[in-house]
XYZ file of C-alpha atoms in Angstrom:
95
model
C 106.951 85.558 97.756
C 110.165 87.735 97.304
C 109.640 87.016 93.195
C 105.605 87.426 93.739
C 106.837 90.938 95.467
C 109.140 92.331 93.147
C 107.270 91.105 89.464
C 103.370 92.490 91.158
C 104.965 95.564 93.102
C 102.037 95.786 95.196
C 101.970 99.341 97.150
C 100.373 97.694 100.340
C 100.928 94.141 101.400
C 99.097 91.973 103.750
C 100.755 89.327 105.928
C 98.382 86.637 107.249
C 100.181 85.873 110.608
C 103.419 85.586 107.891
C 105.270 89.427 108.277
C 107.205 88.486 110.701
C 109.743 86.046 108.942
C 110.225 89.304 106.441
C 111.502 91.272 109.124
C 113.981 88.831 109.675
C 115.251 88.545 105.486
C 117.571 90.772 104.264
C 117.595 89.885 100.953
C 113.896 90.818 101.497
C 115.023 93.987 103.554
C 117.415 95.312 100.742
C 115.230 95.124 98.325
C 112.151 96.745 99.958
C 113.360 98.531 102.397
C 114.282 98.689 106.913
C 110.367 100.046 107.848
C 110.744 103.703 108.277
C 108.504 104.019 111.411
C 107.064 102.303 114.161
C 105.078 99.276 114.000
C 101.832 100.409 114.202
C 98.353 98.786 116.043
C 94.564 98.718 115.041
C 92.712 96.983 116.617
C 93.544 93.678 115.417
C 95.704 94.403 112.567
C 100.278 95.599 112.796
C 101.331 97.774 109.661
C 104.542 99.860 109.581
C 105.471 101.572 106.224
C 108.192 100.575 104.145
C 109.898 103.675 102.442
C 105.942 103.940 100.219
C 104.824 100.098 100.532
C 102.599 99.393 103.374
C 103.396 95.948 105.225
C 99.902 95.308 107.424
C 99.875 92.615 109.260
C 96.711 90.488 110.450
C 95.433 87.121 111.221
C 94.953 84.066 109.068
C 91.592 83.751 107.115
C 91.153 79.999 108.035
C 91.484 81.551 111.884
C 89.144 80.922 114.900
C 90.067 83.855 116.770
C 88.621 86.935 115.813
C 86.107 87.835 112.931
C 86.725 87.961 110.435
C 84.490 91.158 109.877
C 86.312 93.054 112.491
C 90.034 92.220 111.030
C 88.523 93.221 107.388
C 87.817 95.994 109.037
C 90.735 97.206 110.414
C 92.428 96.459 106.979
C 90.038 98.647 105.272
C 90.606 100.809 108.320
C 94.055 101.006 107.992
C 94.093 101.651 104.577
C 91.590 104.920 104.339
C 94.386 106.018 107.191
C 97.241 106.099 105.783
C 95.936 106.796 101.993
C 97.984 109.932 102.287
C 101.094 108.727 102.740
C 100.624 105.331 99.709
C 101.846 105.647 96.260
C 99.523 104.871 94.372
C 101.833 104.806 90.760
C 102.002 102.432 88.428
C 104.855 100.734 88.731
C 108.143 101.662 86.374
C 109.103 98.251 85.956
C 111.867 99.011 88.677
C 112.016 97.734 92.650
């Protein structure tokens, strides 16, 4: 996953109930940066920023605990309310 993020340099990273693993990974945090604010919640998702990258943690699509329409809507809402804080420039080749 480290390599995928480094290669693609996404501004929004969605983890399907997996991002808690990366929060404990010191190599990942050195490359990406520490969260720049507290973890926040909106509906079925948790989210936070590390630098200008938005991390969204939500249920895995195969989960039956929540309807897909709800968590997709929550993801879209988080992106919408945080769009001004996102860096939408194209990747430069550096992480």
